[in-house]
Tab-separated table of C-alpha atoms in Angstrom:
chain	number	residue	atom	x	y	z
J	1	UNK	CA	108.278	78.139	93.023
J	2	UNK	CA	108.129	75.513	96.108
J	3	UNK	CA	109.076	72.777	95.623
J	4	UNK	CA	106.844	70.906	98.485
J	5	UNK	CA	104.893	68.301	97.478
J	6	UNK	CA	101.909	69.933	98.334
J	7	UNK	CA	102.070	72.292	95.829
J	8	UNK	CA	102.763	69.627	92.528
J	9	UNK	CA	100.272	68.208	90.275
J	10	UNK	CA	100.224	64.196	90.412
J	11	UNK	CA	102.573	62.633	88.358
J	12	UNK	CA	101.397	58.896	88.759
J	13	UNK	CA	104.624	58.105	91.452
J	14	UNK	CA	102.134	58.898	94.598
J	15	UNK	CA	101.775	56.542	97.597
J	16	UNK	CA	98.734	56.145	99.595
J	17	UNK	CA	100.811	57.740	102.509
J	18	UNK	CA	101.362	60.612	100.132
J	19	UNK	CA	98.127	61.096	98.353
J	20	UNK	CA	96.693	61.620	101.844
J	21	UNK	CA	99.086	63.969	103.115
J	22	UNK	CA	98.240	66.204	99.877
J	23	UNK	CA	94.614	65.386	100.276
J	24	UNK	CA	94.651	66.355	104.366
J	25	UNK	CA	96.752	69.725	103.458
J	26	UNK	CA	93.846	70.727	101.243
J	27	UNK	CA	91.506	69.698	103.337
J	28	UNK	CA	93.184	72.029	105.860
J	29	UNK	CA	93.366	75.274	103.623
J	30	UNK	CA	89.584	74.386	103.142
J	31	UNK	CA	89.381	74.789	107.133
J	32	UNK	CA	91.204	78.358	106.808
J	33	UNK	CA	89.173	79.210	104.369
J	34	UNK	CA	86.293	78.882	105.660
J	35	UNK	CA	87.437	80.899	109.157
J	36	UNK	CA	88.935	83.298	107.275
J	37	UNK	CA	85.924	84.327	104.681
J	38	UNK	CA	83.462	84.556	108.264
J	39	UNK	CA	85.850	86.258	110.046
J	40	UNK	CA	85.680	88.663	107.368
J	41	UNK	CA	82.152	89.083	106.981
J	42	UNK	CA	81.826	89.508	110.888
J	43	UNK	CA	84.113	92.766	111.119
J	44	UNK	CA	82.361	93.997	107.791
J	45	UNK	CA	79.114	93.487	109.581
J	46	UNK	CA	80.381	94.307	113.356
J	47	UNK	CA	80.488	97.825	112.563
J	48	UNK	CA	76.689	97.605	111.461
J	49	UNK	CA	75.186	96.692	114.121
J	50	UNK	CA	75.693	94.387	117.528
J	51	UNK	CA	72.781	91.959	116.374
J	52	UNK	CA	74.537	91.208	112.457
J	53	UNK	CA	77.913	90.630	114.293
J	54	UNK	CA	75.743	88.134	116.355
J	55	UNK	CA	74.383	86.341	113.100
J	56	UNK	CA	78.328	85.169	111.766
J	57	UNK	CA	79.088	84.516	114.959
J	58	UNK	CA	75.979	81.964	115.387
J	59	UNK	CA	76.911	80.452	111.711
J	60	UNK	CA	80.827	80.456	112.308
J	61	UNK	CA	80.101	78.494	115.822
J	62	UNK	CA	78.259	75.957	113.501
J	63	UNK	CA	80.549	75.661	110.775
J	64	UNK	CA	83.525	74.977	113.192
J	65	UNK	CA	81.920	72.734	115.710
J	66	UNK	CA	83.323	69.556	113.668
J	67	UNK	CA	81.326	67.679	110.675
J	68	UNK	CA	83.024	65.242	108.408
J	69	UNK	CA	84.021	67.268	105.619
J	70	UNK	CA	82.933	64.522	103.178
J	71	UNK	CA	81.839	66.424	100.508
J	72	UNK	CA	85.285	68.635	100.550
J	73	UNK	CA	87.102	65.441	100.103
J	74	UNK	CA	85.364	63.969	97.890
J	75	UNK	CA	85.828	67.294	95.480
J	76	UNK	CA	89.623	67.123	96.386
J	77	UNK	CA	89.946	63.858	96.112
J	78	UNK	CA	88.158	63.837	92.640
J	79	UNK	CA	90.379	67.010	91.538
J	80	UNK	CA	93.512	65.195	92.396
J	81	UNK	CA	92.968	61.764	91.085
J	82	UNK	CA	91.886	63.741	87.881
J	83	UNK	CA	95.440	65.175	88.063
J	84	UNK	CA	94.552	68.256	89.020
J	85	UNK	CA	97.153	71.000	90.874
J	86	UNK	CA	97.250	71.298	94.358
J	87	UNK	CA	98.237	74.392	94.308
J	88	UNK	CA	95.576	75.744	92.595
J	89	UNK	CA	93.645	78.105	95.143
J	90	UNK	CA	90.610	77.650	93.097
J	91	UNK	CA	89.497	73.967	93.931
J	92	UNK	CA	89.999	75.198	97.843
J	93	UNK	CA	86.888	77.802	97.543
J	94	UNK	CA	84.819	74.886	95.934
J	95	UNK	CA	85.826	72.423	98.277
J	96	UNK	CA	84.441	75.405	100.653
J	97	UNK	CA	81.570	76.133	98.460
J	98	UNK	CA	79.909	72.657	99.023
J	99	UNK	CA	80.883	72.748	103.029
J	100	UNK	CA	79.187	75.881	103.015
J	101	UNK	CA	75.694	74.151	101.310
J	102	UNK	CA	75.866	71.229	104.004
J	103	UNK	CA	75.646	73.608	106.695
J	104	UNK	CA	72.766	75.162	104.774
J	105	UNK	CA	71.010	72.368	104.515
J	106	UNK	CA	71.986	71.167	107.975
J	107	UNK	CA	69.965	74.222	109.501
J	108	UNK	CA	67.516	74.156	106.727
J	109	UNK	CA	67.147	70.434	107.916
J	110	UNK	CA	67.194	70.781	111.738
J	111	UNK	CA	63.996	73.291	111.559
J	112	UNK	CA	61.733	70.636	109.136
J	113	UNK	CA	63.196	67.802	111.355
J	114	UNK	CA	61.848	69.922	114.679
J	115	UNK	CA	65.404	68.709	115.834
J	116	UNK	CA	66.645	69.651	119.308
J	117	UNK	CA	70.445	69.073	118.971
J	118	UNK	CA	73.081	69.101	116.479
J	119	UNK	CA	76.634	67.858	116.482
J	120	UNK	CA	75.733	67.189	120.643
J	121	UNK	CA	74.704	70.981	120.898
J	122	UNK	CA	71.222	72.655	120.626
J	123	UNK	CA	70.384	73.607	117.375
J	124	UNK	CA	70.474	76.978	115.486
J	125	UNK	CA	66.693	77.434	115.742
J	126	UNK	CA	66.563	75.944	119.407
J	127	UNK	CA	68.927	77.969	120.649
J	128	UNK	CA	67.413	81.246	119.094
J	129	UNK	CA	64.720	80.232	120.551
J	130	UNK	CA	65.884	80.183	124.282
J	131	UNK	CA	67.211	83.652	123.416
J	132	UNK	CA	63.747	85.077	122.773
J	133	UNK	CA	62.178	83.109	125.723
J	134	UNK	CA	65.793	84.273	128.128
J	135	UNK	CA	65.195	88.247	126.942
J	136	UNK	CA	61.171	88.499	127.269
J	137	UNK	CA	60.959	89.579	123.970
J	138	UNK	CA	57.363	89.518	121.936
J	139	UNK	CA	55.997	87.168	119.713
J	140	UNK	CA	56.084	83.280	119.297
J	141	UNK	CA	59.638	81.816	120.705
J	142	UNK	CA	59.189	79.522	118.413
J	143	UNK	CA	58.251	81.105	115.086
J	144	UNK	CA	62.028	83.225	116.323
J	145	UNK	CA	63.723	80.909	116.530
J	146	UNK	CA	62.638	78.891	113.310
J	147	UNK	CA	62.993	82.174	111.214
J	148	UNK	CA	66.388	83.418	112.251
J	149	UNK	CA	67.408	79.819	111.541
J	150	UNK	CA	65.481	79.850	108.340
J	151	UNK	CA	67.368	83.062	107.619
J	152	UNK	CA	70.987	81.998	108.691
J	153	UNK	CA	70.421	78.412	106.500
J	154	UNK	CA	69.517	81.251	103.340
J	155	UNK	CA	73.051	83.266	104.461
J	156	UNK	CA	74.761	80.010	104.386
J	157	UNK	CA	73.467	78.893	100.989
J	158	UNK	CA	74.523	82.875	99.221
J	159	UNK	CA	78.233	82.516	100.889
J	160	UNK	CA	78.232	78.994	99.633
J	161	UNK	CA	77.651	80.585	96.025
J	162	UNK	CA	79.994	82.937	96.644
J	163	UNK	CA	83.032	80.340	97.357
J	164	UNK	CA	81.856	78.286	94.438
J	165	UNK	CA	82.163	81.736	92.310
J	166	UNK	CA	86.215	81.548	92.467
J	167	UNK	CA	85.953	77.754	91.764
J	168	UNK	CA	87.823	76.539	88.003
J	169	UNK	CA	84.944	77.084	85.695
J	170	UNK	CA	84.303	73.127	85.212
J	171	UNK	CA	83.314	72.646	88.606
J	172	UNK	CA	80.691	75.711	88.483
J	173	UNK	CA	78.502	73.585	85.372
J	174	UNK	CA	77.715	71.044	87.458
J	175	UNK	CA	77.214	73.558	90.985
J	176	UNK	CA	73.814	74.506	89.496
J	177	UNK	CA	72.733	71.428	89.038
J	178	UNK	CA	73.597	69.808	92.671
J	179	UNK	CA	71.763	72.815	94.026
J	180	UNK	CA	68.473	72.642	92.502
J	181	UNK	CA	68.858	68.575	93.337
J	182	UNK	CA	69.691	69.067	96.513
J	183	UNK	CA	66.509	71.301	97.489
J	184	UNK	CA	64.068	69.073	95.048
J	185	UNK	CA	64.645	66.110	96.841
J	186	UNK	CA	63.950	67.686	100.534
J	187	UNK	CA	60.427	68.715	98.663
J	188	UNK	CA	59.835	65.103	97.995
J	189	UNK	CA	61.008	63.678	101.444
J	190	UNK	CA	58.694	66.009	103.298
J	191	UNK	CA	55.415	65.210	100.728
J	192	UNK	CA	56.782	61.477	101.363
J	193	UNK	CA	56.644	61.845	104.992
J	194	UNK	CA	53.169	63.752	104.869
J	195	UNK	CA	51.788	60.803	102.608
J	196	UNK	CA	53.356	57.766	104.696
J	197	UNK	CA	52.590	55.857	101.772
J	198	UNK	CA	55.013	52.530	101.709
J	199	UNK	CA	57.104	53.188	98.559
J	200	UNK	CA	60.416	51.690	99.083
J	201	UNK	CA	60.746	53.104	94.755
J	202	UNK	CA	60.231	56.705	96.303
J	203	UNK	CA	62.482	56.485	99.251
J	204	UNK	CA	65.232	55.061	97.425
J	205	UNK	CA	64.882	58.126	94.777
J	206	UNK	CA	64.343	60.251	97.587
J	207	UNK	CA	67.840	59.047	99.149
J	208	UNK	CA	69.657	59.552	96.121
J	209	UNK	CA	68.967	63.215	94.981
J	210	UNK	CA	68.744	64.659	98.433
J	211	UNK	CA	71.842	62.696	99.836
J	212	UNK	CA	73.817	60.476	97.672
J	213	UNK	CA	74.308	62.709	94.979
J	214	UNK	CA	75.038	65.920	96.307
J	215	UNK	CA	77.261	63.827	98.694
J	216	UNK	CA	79.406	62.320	96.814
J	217	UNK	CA	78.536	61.960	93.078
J	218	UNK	CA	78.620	65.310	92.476
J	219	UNK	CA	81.514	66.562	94.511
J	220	UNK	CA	83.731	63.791	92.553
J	221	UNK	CA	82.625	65.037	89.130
J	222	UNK	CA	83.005	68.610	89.868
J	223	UNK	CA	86.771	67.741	90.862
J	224	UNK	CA	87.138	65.924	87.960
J	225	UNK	CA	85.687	68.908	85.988
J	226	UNK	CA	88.320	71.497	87.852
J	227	UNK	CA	91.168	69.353	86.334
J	228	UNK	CA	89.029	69.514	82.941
J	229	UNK	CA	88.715	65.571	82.807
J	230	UNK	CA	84.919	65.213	82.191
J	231	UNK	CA	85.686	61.693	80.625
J	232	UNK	CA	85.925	60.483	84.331
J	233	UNK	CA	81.915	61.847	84.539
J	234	UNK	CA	80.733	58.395	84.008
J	235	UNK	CA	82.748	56.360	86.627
J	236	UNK	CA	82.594	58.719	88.848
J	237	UNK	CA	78.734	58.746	88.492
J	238	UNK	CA	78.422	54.963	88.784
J	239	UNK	CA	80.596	55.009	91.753
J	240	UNK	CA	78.868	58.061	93.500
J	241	UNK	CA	75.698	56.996	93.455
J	242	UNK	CA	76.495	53.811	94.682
J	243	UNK	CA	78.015	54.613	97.320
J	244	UNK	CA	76.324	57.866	98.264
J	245	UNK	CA	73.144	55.280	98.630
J	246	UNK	CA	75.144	53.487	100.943
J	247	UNK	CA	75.716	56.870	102.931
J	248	UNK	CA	72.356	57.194	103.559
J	249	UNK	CA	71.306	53.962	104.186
J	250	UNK	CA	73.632	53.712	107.220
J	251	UNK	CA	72.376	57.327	108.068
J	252	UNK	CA	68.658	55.716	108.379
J	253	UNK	CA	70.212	53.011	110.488
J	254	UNK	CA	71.759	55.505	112.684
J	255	UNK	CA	68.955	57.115	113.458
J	256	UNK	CA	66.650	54.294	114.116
J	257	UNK	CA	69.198	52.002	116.537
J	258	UNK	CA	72.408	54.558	117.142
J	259	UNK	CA	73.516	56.074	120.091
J	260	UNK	CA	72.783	59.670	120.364
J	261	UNK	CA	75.891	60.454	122.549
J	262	UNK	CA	78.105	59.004	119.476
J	263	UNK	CA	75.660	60.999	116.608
J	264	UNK	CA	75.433	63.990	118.232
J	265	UNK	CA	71.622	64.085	116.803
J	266	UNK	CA	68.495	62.700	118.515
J	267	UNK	CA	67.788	59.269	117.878
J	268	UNK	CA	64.395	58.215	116.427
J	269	UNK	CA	63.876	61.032	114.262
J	270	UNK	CA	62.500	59.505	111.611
J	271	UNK	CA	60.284	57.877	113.549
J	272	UNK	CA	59.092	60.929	115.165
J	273	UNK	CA	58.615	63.170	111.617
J	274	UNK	CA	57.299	59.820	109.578
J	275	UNK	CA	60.300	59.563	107.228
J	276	UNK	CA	59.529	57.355	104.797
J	277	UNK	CA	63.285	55.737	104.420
J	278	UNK	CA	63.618	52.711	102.726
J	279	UNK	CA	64.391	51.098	106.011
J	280	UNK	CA	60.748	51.640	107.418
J	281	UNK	CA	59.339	51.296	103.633
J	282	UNK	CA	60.588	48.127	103.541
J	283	UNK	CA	59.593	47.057	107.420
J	284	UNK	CA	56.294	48.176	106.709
J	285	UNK	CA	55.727	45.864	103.695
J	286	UNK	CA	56.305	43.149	105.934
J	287	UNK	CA	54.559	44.042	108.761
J	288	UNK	CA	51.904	47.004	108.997
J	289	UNK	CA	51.308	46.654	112.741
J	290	UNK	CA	54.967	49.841	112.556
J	291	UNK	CA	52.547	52.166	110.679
J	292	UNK	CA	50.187	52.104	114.128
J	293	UNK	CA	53.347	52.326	115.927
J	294	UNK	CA	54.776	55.446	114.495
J	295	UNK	CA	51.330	57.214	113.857
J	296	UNK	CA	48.910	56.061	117.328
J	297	UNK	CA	50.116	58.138	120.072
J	298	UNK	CA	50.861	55.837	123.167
J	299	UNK	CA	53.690	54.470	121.716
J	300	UNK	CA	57.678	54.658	122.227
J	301	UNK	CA	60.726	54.574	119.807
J	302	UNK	CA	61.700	51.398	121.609
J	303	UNK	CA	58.719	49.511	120.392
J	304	UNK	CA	59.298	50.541	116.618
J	305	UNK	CA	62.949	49.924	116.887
J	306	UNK	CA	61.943	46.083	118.937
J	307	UNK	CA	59.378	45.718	115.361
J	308	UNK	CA	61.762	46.352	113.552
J	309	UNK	CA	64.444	44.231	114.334
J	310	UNK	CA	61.879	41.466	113.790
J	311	UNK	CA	61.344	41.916	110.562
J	312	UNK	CA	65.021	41.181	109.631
J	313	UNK	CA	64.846	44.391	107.674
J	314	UNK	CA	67.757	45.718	109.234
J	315	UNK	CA	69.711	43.143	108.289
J	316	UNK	CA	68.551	43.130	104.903
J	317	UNK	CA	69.693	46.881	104.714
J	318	UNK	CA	73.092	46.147	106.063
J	319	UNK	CA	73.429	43.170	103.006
J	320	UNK	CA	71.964	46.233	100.576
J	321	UNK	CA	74.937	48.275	101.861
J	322	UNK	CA	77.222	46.186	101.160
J	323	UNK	CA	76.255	45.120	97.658
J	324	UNK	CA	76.354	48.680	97.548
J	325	UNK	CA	79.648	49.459	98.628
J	326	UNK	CA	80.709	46.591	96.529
J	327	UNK	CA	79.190	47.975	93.328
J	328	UNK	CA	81.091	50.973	93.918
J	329	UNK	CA	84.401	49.371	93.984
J	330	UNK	CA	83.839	47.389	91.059
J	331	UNK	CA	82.758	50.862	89.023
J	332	UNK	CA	86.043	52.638	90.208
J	333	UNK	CA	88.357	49.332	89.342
J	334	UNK	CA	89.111	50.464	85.988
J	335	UNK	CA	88.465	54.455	86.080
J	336	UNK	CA	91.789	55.637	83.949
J	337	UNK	CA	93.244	57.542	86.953
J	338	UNK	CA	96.152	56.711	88.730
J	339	UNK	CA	95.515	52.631	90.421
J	340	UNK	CA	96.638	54.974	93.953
J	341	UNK	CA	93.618	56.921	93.409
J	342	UNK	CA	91.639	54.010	92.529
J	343	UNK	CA	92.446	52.249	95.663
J	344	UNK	CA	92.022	55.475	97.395
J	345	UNK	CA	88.181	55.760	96.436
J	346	UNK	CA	88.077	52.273	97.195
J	347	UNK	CA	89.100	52.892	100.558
J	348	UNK	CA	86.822	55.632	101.031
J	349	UNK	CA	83.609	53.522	99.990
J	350	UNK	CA	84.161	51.576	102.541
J	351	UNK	CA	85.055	54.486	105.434
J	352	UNK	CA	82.220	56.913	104.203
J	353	UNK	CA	79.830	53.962	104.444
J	354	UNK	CA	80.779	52.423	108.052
J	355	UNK	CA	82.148	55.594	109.199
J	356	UNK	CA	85.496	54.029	109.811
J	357	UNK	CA	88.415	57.723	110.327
């Protein structure tokens, strides 16, 4: 057996130097796991036809174009403070497993969103798209490109079940229930956004189970599950969906006043597709004139984003985020890990939240 310290289960002596190194080496033989299970499902479906070869490759472009990986490390991160073994292959295909959901719901997302670019590229269903529109082929561009997206986001979410299915059998409990979450709460963000009723209640709840849950709540506890240490369910509840609201709080900030050549996403979507986030909920409680803004045509992102920033709602947001990211801490202070990992999550509170490497 190596003897690298890759390969051994915590033993409480770990520095934050070295609890990284272990975490980043996962996080790597999530990377080749990924390219490795595509690769193999394009030659099994090269020799089918041209057009199914040109499917994984389409997915496989997306899935290694960059992206955080938060979700991964938060699983790994969760398996190892649990004291979990490194070397066990199985928390690697979960780790994938939940990647492989994110991209699902990226593409799932991009098509509801009517979003042009992704990750500073055109999107699966723009793209697709041009193809139609390129070739001369018949039919709607559009309804083309949507569907093959539609379909590739579907492919995405069946490999992603796949992965999970050579996961340790306590991470797979609390799969089901992340999934069904995860899809539930983009059914309630697009009825919120067809409503545009101000209900800062519903976009926090809507923020939650379609974000900060499946983000990083749920990834923790299905770590923790992999090591079979459900007794860490609690904290690791407390401090996920703290922080996980603090995720996508800054996300909604982002997108109303960030720089689309640093996002690698249009700015202003929200605007654009009406998302009620608690950012605008809030905004519009104090001043209604941003409903006419966002819903009379005539008007530019510039002049919501100016109306906003007098409300002092963004500021008020940034405050939330913090209590937020403070809350987190506090819940995480006396989880009965290893204090490394403690300071570790810690750490990552406050990264995830201000997107600090």
């Amino acid at each position: 057996m190596t003897t690298d310290v890759t390969s051994r289960p915590a033993t409480g002596q770990e520095t934050t130097a070295s609890v990284r190194r272990i975490t980043d080496d996962l996080l790597q033989r999530v990377e080749h796991r990924l390219g490795s299970f595509l690769a193999a499902e394009r030659e099994r479906f090269a020799g089918v036809d041209e057009r199914a070869a040109l499917v994984l490759d389409t997915l496989s472009e997306l899935v290694t174009s960059g992206g955080k990986r938060i979700r991964p490390a938060f699983c790994i991160t969760g398996y190892l403070a649990a004291g979990g073994d490194p070397g066990d292959p199985g928390i690697v295909a979960a780790a994938a497993g939940l990647e492989m959901l994110h991209v699902s719901a990226l593409i799932h997302d991009d098509v509801l969103d009517n979003s042009a670019q992704r990750r500073g590229k055109p999107t699966m269903h723009t793209a697709f798209s041009a193809l139609h529109q390129d070739r001369g082929w018949r039919g709607e561009a559009r309804r083309y490109g949507e569907g093959m997206a539609i379909l590739i986001g579907d492919l995405a979410l069946v490999y992603s079940d796949e992965l999970m299915s050579q996961a340790p059998p306590g991470v797979r409990a609390e799969w089901h229930g992340l999934r069904s979450e995860v899809h539930v709460g983009q059914c309630l963000d697009v009825t919120a956004a067809a409503e545009f009723s101000v209900d800062p209640r519903l976009s926090r709840l809507i923020a939650l189970i379609k974000s900060g849950r499946y983000t990083i709540h749920r990834p923790l506890v299905m770590g923790a599950g992999g090591a079979d240490r459900a007794d860490l369910a609690a904290a690791f509840m407390e401090y996920g969906e703290a922080v996980g609201e603090a995720f996508q709080l800054r996300d909604d900030l982002l997108d109303a006043f960030g720089d689309s050549a640093e996002t690698g996403k249009p700015a202003g979507l929200d605007f654009s597709q009406h998302k009620m986030t608690l950012l605008l909920g809030w905004a519009m409680q104090r001043d209604e004139r941003i409903r006419v803004l966002m819903t009379e045509p005539g008007h530019t992102p510039d002049e919501v984003r100016r109306r906003l920033l007098d409300t002092g709602v963004p500021e008020d947001v940034e405050q939330h985020i913090a209590d937020l990211v403070e809350r987190g801490r506090k819940a995480i202070a006396d989880a009965p890990v290893a204090p490394v990992w403690r300071n570790e999550l810690a750490d990552m509170a406050v990264r995830v939240t201000y997107r600090n490497n």
